[in-house]
GROMACS .gro file of C-alpha atoms in nm:
model
  177
    1MET     CA    1  -4.051   0.905  -2.393
    2SER     CA    2  -4.100   0.545  -2.256
    3ILE     CA    3  -4.428   0.364  -2.190
    4ASN     CA    4  -4.387   0.005  -1.981
    5GLU     CA    5  -4.710  -0.244  -2.085
    6TYR     CA    6  -4.694  -0.612  -2.022
    7ASN     CA    7  -4.877  -0.884  -2.199
    8PHE     CA    8  -5.020  -0.716  -2.531
    9GLU     CA    9  -4.976  -0.807  -2.860
   10PHE     CA   10  -5.031  -0.485  -3.034
   11ILE     CA   11  -4.898  -0.151  -3.020
   12LEU     CA   12  -5.173   0.072  -2.923
   13ILE     CA   13  -5.113   0.440  -3.081
   14TYR     CA   14  -5.349   0.744  -2.946
   15LEU     CA   15  -5.308   1.055  -3.133
   16PHE     CA   16  -5.357   1.378  -2.960
   17TYR     CA   17  -5.489   1.673  -3.121
   18LEU     CA   18  -5.564   2.035  -2.948
   19ASN     CA   19  -5.783   2.296  -3.145
   20LEU     CA   20  -5.635   2.644  -2.967
   21GLY     CA   21  -5.936   2.833  -3.100
   22GLN     CA   22  -6.192   2.657  -2.860
   23CYS     CA   23  -5.959   2.450  -2.636
   24GLN     CA   24  -6.129   2.118  -2.750
   25GLN     CA   25  -5.915   1.823  -2.645
   26SER     CA   26  -5.974   1.473  -2.747
   27PHE     CA   27  -5.792   1.152  -2.868
   28THR     CA   28  -5.843   0.960  -3.225
   29SER     CA   29  -5.987   0.613  -3.228
   30MET     CA   30  -5.734   0.356  -3.142
   31ILE     CA   31  -5.457   0.297  -3.416
   32SER     CA   32  -5.333  -0.041  -3.375
   33LEU     CA   33  -4.996  -0.217  -3.526
   34SER     CA   34  -4.956  -0.577  -3.508
   35ALA     CA   35  -4.570  -0.607  -3.423
   36GLU     CA   36  -4.622  -1.001  -3.357
   37LEU     CA   37  -4.426  -0.912  -3.008
   38GLY     CA   38  -4.593  -1.145  -2.757
   39SER     CA   39  -4.566  -1.018  -2.439
   40SER     CA   40  -4.414  -0.630  -2.487
   41ASN     CA   41  -4.225  -0.469  -2.207
   42GLU     CA   42  -4.087  -0.130  -2.330
   43ILE     CA   43  -4.136   0.112  -2.596
   44ILE     CA   44  -3.903   0.402  -2.671
   45VAL     CA   45  -3.969   0.685  -2.923
   46LYS     CA   46  -3.669   0.845  -3.117
   47ASP     CA   47  -3.571   0.966  -3.424
   48LEU     CA   48  -3.364   0.637  -3.525
   49ASN     CA   49  -3.306   0.699  -3.895
   50GLY     CA   50  -3.216   1.063  -3.909
   51ASP     CA   51  -3.551   1.156  -4.145
   52GLY     CA   52  -3.691   1.392  -3.881
   53GLN     CA   53  -3.988   1.164  -3.792
   54LEU     CA   54  -4.032   0.948  -3.492
   55ASP     CA   55  -3.975   0.590  -3.478
   56LEU     CA   56  -4.015   0.320  -3.196
   57ALA     CA   57  -3.814   0.066  -3.070
   58VAL     CA   58  -4.029  -0.206  -2.911
   59SER     CA   59  -3.878  -0.484  -2.649
   60SER     CA   60  -4.049  -0.817  -2.624
   61LEU     CA   61  -3.979  -0.996  -2.313
   62GLY     CA   62  -4.139  -1.340  -2.488
   63ALA     CA   63  -3.992  -1.341  -2.815
   64ASN     CA   64  -3.660  -1.225  -2.692
   65ILE     CA   65  -3.655  -0.942  -2.958
   66ILE     CA   66  -3.637  -0.596  -3.026
   67VAL     CA   67  -3.880  -0.454  -3.326
   68ILE     CA   68  -3.778  -0.115  -3.487
   69LEU     CA   69  -4.086   0.076  -3.626
   70LEU     CA   70  -4.020   0.373  -3.855
   71GLY     CA   71  -4.243   0.644  -3.847
   72TYR     CA   72  -4.408   0.830  -4.128
   73GLY     CA   73  -4.468   1.149  -3.921
   74ASN     CA   74  -4.848   1.111  -3.962
   75GLY     CA   75  -4.923   0.859  -3.719
   76SER     CA   76  -4.855   0.571  -3.908
   77PHE     CA   77  -4.545   0.306  -3.866
   78GLU     CA   78  -4.354   0.044  -4.090
   79ARG     CA   79  -4.183  -0.252  -3.930
   80TYR     CA   80  -3.839  -0.200  -4.034
   81VAL     CA   81  -3.634  -0.448  -3.847
   82THR     CA   82  -3.629  -0.714  -3.597
   83LEU     CA   83  -3.319  -0.779  -3.370
   84ALA     CA   84  -3.225  -1.086  -3.136
   85THR     CA   85  -3.186  -1.001  -2.790
   86GLY     CA   86  -3.062  -1.219  -2.467
   87SER     CA   87  -3.308  -1.391  -2.260
   88GLU     CA   88  -3.592  -1.135  -2.149
   89PRO     CA   89  -3.523  -0.812  -2.267
   90ILE     CA   90  -3.661  -0.578  -1.948
   91GLU     CA   91  -3.495  -0.210  -2.019
   92MET     CA   92  -3.388  -0.024  -2.337
   93ALA     CA   93  -3.172   0.285  -2.363
   94VAL     CA   94  -3.117   0.480  -2.694
   95ASP     CA   95  -2.828   0.741  -2.693
   96ASP     CA   96  -2.481   0.792  -2.863
   97PHE     CA   97  -2.283   0.509  -2.682
   98ASN     CA   98  -1.966   0.516  -2.924
   99GLY     CA   99  -1.928   0.864  -2.981
  100GLY     CA  100  -2.019   0.822  -3.376
  101ASN     CA  101  -2.325   1.116  -3.333
  102ILE     CA  102  -2.538   0.844  -3.461
  103LEU     CA  103  -2.808   0.682  -3.224
  104ASP     CA  104  -2.722   0.334  -3.050
  105ILE     CA  105  -2.952   0.090  -2.850
  106ALA     CA  106  -2.862  -0.073  -2.541
  107VAL     CA  107  -3.113  -0.392  -2.403
  108ILE     CA  108  -3.090  -0.523  -2.031
  109ASN     CA  109  -3.174  -0.871  -2.058
  110PHE     CA  110  -3.287  -0.975  -1.677
  111ASP     CA  111  -3.282  -1.363  -1.715
  112GLY     CA  112  -2.952  -1.342  -1.926
  113ASP     CA  113  -2.752  -1.139  -1.669
  114THR     CA  114  -2.643  -0.926  -1.974
  115MET     CA  115  -2.658  -0.601  -2.197
  116ASP     CA  116  -2.670  -0.632  -2.539
  117ILE     CA  117  -2.506  -0.283  -2.739
  118PHE     CA  118  -2.660  -0.211  -3.065
  119LEU     CA  119  -2.478   0.040  -3.298
  120GLY     CA  120  -2.692   0.248  -3.514
  121TYR     CA  121  -2.598   0.334  -3.856
  122GLY     CA  122  -2.793   0.631  -3.886
  123ASP     CA  123  -3.065   0.498  -4.138
  124GLY     CA  124  -3.278   0.275  -3.882
  125ASN     CA  125  -3.033  -0.031  -3.931
  126LEU     CA  126  -2.814  -0.176  -3.629
  127SER     CA  127  -2.545  -0.377  -3.585
  128THR     CA  128  -2.517  -0.738  -3.434
  129GLN     CA  129  -2.513  -0.711  -3.035
  130SER     CA  130  -2.213  -0.698  -2.870
  131THR     CA  131  -2.282  -0.863  -2.520
  132LEU     CA  132  -2.175  -0.749  -2.188
  133PHE     CA  133  -2.214  -0.957  -1.876
  134THR     CA  134  -2.400  -0.715  -1.594
  135GLY     CA  135  -2.397  -0.970  -1.276
  136ILE     CA  136  -2.695  -1.133  -1.107
  137MET     CA  137  -3.055  -1.016  -1.231
  138PRO     CA  138  -2.977  -0.673  -1.434
  139TYR     CA  139  -3.232  -0.444  -1.338
  140SER     CA  140  -3.227  -0.100  -1.564
  141ILE     CA  141  -3.035   0.141  -1.763
  142GLY     CA  142  -3.135   0.405  -1.976
  143VAL     CA  143  -3.158   0.778  -2.048
  144SER     CA  144  -3.419   0.984  -1.856
  145ASP     CA  145  -3.499   0.831  -1.515
  146LEU     CA  146  -3.271   0.575  -1.575
  147PHE     CA  147  -2.872   0.591  -1.576
  148VAL     CA  148  -2.648   0.684  -1.893
  149SER     CA  149  -2.410   0.956  -1.828
  150ASP     CA  150  -2.086   1.071  -1.877
  151PHE     CA  151  -1.957   0.945  -1.539
  152ASN     CA  152  -1.548   1.012  -1.592
  153ASN     CA  153  -1.598   1.342  -1.766
  154ASP     CA  154  -1.439   1.214  -2.093
  155GLY     CA  155  -1.701   1.349  -2.340
  156ARG     CA  156  -1.859   0.954  -2.393
  157GLN     CA  157  -2.156   0.845  -2.250
  158ASP     CA  158  -2.115   0.558  -1.964
  159MET     CA  159  -2.410   0.331  -1.846
  160ALA     CA  160  -2.485   0.222  -1.483
  161VAL     CA  161  -2.684  -0.096  -1.419
  162THR     CA  162  -2.840  -0.156  -1.117
  163HIS     CA  163  -2.912  -0.533  -0.973
  164ARG     CA  164  -3.245  -0.638  -0.839
  165THR     CA  165  -3.131  -0.873  -0.558
  166ASN     CA  166  -2.881  -0.673  -0.404
  167ALA     CA  167  -2.736  -0.336  -0.329
  168GLU     CA  168  -2.497  -0.335  -0.660
  169VAL     CA  169  -2.457  -0.082  -0.903
  170ALA     CA  170  -2.207  -0.184  -1.206
  171ILE     CA  171  -2.081   0.103  -1.419
  172PHE     CA  172  -1.964   0.038  -1.774
  173LEU     CA  173  -1.725   0.313  -1.865
  174SER     CA  174  -1.734   0.392  -2.258
  175THR     CA  175  -1.395   0.354  -2.412
  176CYS     CA  176  -1.238   0.444  -2.761
  177HIS     CA  177  -1.070   0.154  -2.944
   0.00000   0.00000   0.00000
């Protein structure tokens, strides 16, 4: 699940309740989480700490950070960690990029022409980023409608990055060290 929004300072969460007996559908009042993000760009929802509850990874274009908010499973979240990124993080992907069976986060930095890889520890914490040069004005990476897959059939997730200003696609093959 990915939600793209621009220029908001709060994360807005709507809880959806479905009453099957009467088929009444409605949304609760807005729950506002102050993440002090400035101009936020993307939210990814995954269980980042392995507790079975959905957590949020939120990128901030204006502050050049991603914020991890750990979920309690009842619609509430706790700000857990803030990670510095390159300039203008515009896209994120969450997957197991190093074969450790733990979710990692990749972030494309539009202005810096780079991609940051944060390896997960399984508890919501992530490593200091490794930075890769992506070329001129990278546009997207990701898991669902974006580009993370095992392109060379070696059992490890690889990444593809498109470039906004030309017709190039950069492929990053995962390697074991």
